[in-house]
Amino acid sequence: MHPVLKLVVQRVALGLLLLLAVSAVIFLGVEALPGDTAQAILGQQATPEALANLREQMGLDQPALTRYFQWLGGVVQGDLGTALTNKADIAQSIGQRLGNTLFLAGCAAAISVPLAILLGLIAARYAGRWPDKLISGVTLTTISLPEFVAAYFVIFLLTQVFPIFQPVAMVFPGMSFWAKLHAVALPVIVLVLVVLAHMMRMTRAAILNVMQSAYIETAELKGLTPMQVVWRHAFPNAIAPVVSVVMLNLAYLVVGVVVVEVVFGYNALGQYLVDHVTKRDVPVVQAVGLIFAAVYIFLNMAADVIAIVANPRLRHPK
């Protein structure tokens, strides 16, 4: 088997095993919480008989291992089950919200990825000088802020000081693209601030590392301008680590938006997850957690595969 294909197959197999392990960890984590769904529905004043009857109706009287494998068997067949609290189909509920999460993450990525690469190129071009120090200082300041702090600061600035946007990111079916874009502007700004520094710093570091190569000196001796050297010669050879960190941040934009969605009241997967964690609705928590884990593992796996394919020593073994 070709070395590249062998490594790709290994990464895919490892990703599937990791996803299985994550599903078990999510189940055990929810099981470890005090109380259960029946207690959350009936309240603290419920009688033991009422709790026992409701647990039997929901299947909560079965052993945890049995419930886990029943759920896992359903997932393999494409059935995520029904919510214990309202009997709603989980797949349908997730489908309505997954589009909102992907729209938010996509808007943030469309802004943050090219902006981070551009700022990284500028910082590398003027390394050690004031543009580099200014870009690094501002981006490191934004990444140092917790998400909720950045969110409340953006809300105060753009809804109170400059009343441009609404503090709640309210979206609903039938909205036009531009209306939806205006509604999610604030959470998009927060997510861009959070992920920008990491990608920018990696782009800068990768380019500065390549700039030490002999062919860069040759390009400079040809009379190319410093920015032409960076763009035409340094950046294409620094693309592998940049792509890896971009993939990691894309995964974060999908998986790590829970806090931002809750702060802005955005009706998406993060808000859906938080609502059902408080209700101890295990099937919903498992399903959403598994989707988040699958996205994160898939994008990390894609980053590994791209790094493998981009390695000429693996593509052309001696």
PDB file of N, CA and C in Angstrom, residues 222-255:
ATOM      1  N   LYS A 222      16.801  38.223  -7.260  1.00  0.00           N
ATOM      2  CA  LYS A 222      16.208  38.449  -8.573  1.00  0.00           C
ATOM      3  C   LYS A 222      15.585  39.833  -8.702  1.00  0.00           C
ATOM      4  N   GLY A 223      15.503  40.548  -7.587  1.00  0.00           N
ATOM      5  CA  GLY A 223      14.947  41.899  -7.625  1.00  0.00           C
ATOM      6  C   GLY A 223      13.481  41.983  -7.271  1.00  0.00           C
ATOM      7  N   LEU A 224      12.871  40.903  -6.753  1.00  0.00           N
ATOM      8  CA  LEU A 224      11.472  40.948  -6.345  1.00  0.00           C
ATOM      9  C   LEU A 224      11.309  41.810  -5.100  1.00  0.00           C
ATOM     10  N   THR A 225      10.177  42.479  -4.986  1.00  0.00           N
ATOM     11  CA  THR A 225       9.897  43.286  -3.798  1.00  0.00           C
ATOM     12  C   THR A 225       9.673  42.352  -2.601  1.00  0.00           C
ATOM     13  N   PRO A 226       9.859  42.844  -1.372  1.00  0.00           N
ATOM     14  CA  PRO A 226       9.661  41.993  -0.186  1.00  0.00           C
ATOM     15  C   PRO A 226       8.283  41.344  -0.136  1.00  0.00           C
ATOM     16  N   MET A 227       7.224  42.088  -0.538  1.00  0.00           N
ATOM     17  CA  MET A 227       5.885  41.511  -0.483  1.00  0.00           C
ATOM     18  C   MET A 227       5.703  40.437  -1.554  1.00  0.00           C
ATOM     19  N   GLN A 228       6.338  40.617  -2.713  1.00  0.00           N
ATOM     20  CA  GLN A 228       6.292  39.587  -3.754  1.00  0.00           C
ATOM     21  C   GLN A 228       6.996  38.313  -3.290  1.00  0.00           C
ATOM     22  N   VAL A 229       8.111  38.481  -2.585  1.00  0.00           N
ATOM     23  CA  VAL A 229       8.843  37.325  -2.055  1.00  0.00           C
ATOM     24  C   VAL A 229       7.974  36.558  -1.069  1.00  0.00           C
ATOM     25  N   VAL A 230       7.313  37.317  -0.182  1.00  0.00           N
ATOM     26  CA  VAL A 230       6.457  36.682   0.828  1.00  0.00           C
ATOM     27  C   VAL A 230       5.288  35.967   0.168  1.00  0.00           C
ATOM     28  N   TRP A 231       4.597  36.636  -0.763  1.00  0.00           N
ATOM     29  CA  TRP A 231       3.374  36.102  -1.344  1.00  0.00           C
ATOM     30  C   TRP A 231       3.637  34.966  -2.335  1.00  0.00           C
ATOM     31  N   ARG A 232       4.649  35.142  -3.216  1.00  0.00           N
ATOM     32  CA  ARG A 232       4.881  34.165  -4.276  1.00  0.00           C
ATOM     33  C   ARG A 232       5.728  32.976  -3.844  1.00  0.00           C
ATOM     34  N   HIS A 233       6.634  33.177  -2.910  1.00  0.00           N
ATOM     35  CA  HIS A 233       7.594  32.122  -2.570  1.00  0.00           C
ATOM     36  C   HIS A 233       7.463  31.602  -1.141  1.00  0.00           C
ATOM     37  N   ALA A 234       7.295  32.496  -0.183  1.00  0.00           N
ATOM     38  CA  ALA A 234       7.244  32.051   1.216  1.00  0.00           C
ATOM     39  C   ALA A 234       5.891  31.424   1.560  1.00  0.00           C
ATOM     40  N   PHE A 235       4.800  32.105   1.221  1.00  0.00           N
ATOM     41  CA  PHE A 235       3.479  31.632   1.630  1.00  0.00           C
ATOM     42  C   PHE A 235       3.123  30.257   1.039  1.00  0.00           C
ATOM     43  N   PRO A 236       3.338  30.003  -0.280  1.00  0.00           N
ATOM     44  CA  PRO A 236       3.000  28.673  -0.802  1.00  0.00           C
ATOM     45  C   PRO A 236       3.739  27.542  -0.101  1.00  0.00           C
ATOM     46  N   ASN A 237       4.958  27.800   0.373  1.00  0.00           N
ATOM     47  CA  ASN A 237       5.732  26.756   1.048  1.00  0.00           C
ATOM     48  C   ASN A 237       5.422  26.673   2.542  1.00  0.00           C
ATOM     49  N   ALA A 238       4.647  27.620   3.043  1.00  0.00           N
ATOM     50  CA  ALA A 238       4.254  27.602   4.461  1.00  0.00           C
ATOM     51  C   ALA A 238       2.798  27.209   4.623  1.00  0.00           C
ATOM     52  N   ILE A 239       2.179  26.721   3.547  1.00  0.00           N
ATOM     53  CA  ILE A 239       0.739  26.517   3.555  1.00  0.00           C
ATOM     54  C   ILE A 239       0.311  25.361   4.458  1.00  0.00           C
ATOM     55  N   ALA A 240       1.155  24.320   4.603  1.00  0.00           N
ATOM     56  CA  ALA A 240       0.746  23.133   5.368  1.00  0.00           C
ATOM     57  C   ALA A 240       0.418  23.451   6.823  1.00  0.00           C
ATOM     58  N   PRO A 241       1.310  24.086   7.587  1.00  0.00           N
ATOM     59  CA  PRO A 241       0.946  24.419   8.967  1.00  0.00           C
ATOM     60  C   PRO A 241      -0.187  25.425   9.060  1.00  0.00           C
ATOM     61  N   VAL A 242      -0.294  26.315   8.078  1.00  0.00           N
ATOM     62  CA  VAL A 242      -1.383  27.294   8.082  1.00  0.00           C
ATOM     63  C   VAL A 242      -2.731  26.588   7.898  1.00  0.00           C
ATOM     64  N   VAL A 243      -2.780  25.640   6.956  1.00  0.00           N
ATOM     65  CA  VAL A 243      -4.021  24.889   6.731  1.00  0.00           C
ATOM     66  C   VAL A 243      -4.408  24.108   7.978  1.00  0.00           C
ATOM     67  N   SER A 244      -3.428  23.526   8.660  1.00  0.00           N
ATOM     68  CA  SER A 244      -3.720  22.759   9.877  1.00  0.00           C
ATOM     69  C   SER A 244      -4.359  23.626  10.948  1.00  0.00           C
ATOM     70  N   VAL A 245      -3.802  24.806  11.173  1.00  0.00           N
ATOM     71  CA  VAL A 245      -4.364  25.669  12.218  1.00  0.00           C
ATOM     72  C   VAL A 245      -5.698  26.257  11.783  1.00  0.00           C
ATOM     73  N   VAL A 246      -5.895  26.473  10.483  1.00  0.00           N
ATOM     74  CA  VAL A 246      -7.192  26.938   9.990  1.00  0.00           C
ATOM     75  C   VAL A 246      -8.262  25.878  10.253  1.00  0.00           C
ATOM     76  N   MET A 247      -7.940  24.618   9.974  1.00  0.00           N
ATOM     77  CA  MET A 247      -8.882  23.528  10.210  1.00  0.00           C
ATOM     78  C   MET A 247      -9.252  23.435  11.685  1.00  0.00           C
ATOM     79  N   LEU A 248      -8.267  23.561  12.557  1.00  0.00           N
ATOM     80  CA  LEU A 248      -8.537  23.506  13.996  1.00  0.00           C
ATOM     81  C   LEU A 248      -9.471  24.630  14.419  1.00  0.00           C
ATOM     82  N   ASN A 249      -9.273  25.795  13.865  1.00  0.00           N
ATOM     83  CA  ASN A 249     -10.125  26.924  14.233  1.00  0.00           C
ATOM     84  C   ASN A 249     -11.510  26.825  13.600  1.00  0.00           C
ATOM     85  N   LEU A 250     -11.602  26.217  12.415  1.00  0.00           N
ATOM     86  CA  LEU A 250     -12.920  25.958  11.844  1.00  0.00           C
ATOM     87  C   LEU A 250     -13.701  24.992  12.734  1.00  0.00           C
ATOM     88  N   ALA A 251     -13.012  23.987  13.262  1.00  0.00           N
ATOM     89  CA  ALA A 251     -13.664  23.065  14.191  1.00  0.00           C
ATOM     90  C   ALA A 251     -14.137  23.806  15.434  1.00  0.00           C
ATOM     91  N   TYR A 252     -13.323  24.711  15.921  1.00  0.00           N
ATOM     92  CA  TYR A 252     -13.722  25.484  17.095  1.00  0.00           C
ATOM     93  C   TYR A 252     -14.937  26.355  16.791  1.00  0.00           C
ATOM     94  N   LEU A 253     -15.005  26.919  15.596  1.00  0.00           N
ATOM     95  CA  LEU A 253     -16.130  27.783  15.244  1.00  0.00           C
ATOM     96  C   LEU A 253     -17.452  27.018  15.255  1.00  0.00           C
ATOM     97  N   VAL A 254     -17.417  25.716  14.983  1.00  0.00           N
ATOM     98  CA  VAL A 254     -18.639  24.914  15.021  1.00  0.00           C
ATOM     99  C   VAL A 254     -18.906  24.389  16.426  1.00  0.00           C
ATOM    100  N   VAL A 255     -17.855  23.900  17.088  1.00  0.00           N
ATOM    101  CA  VAL A 255     -18.013  23.224  18.378  1.00  0.00           C
ATOM    102  C   VAL A 255     -17.985  24.201  19.553  1.00  0.00           C
TER     103      VAL A 255
END
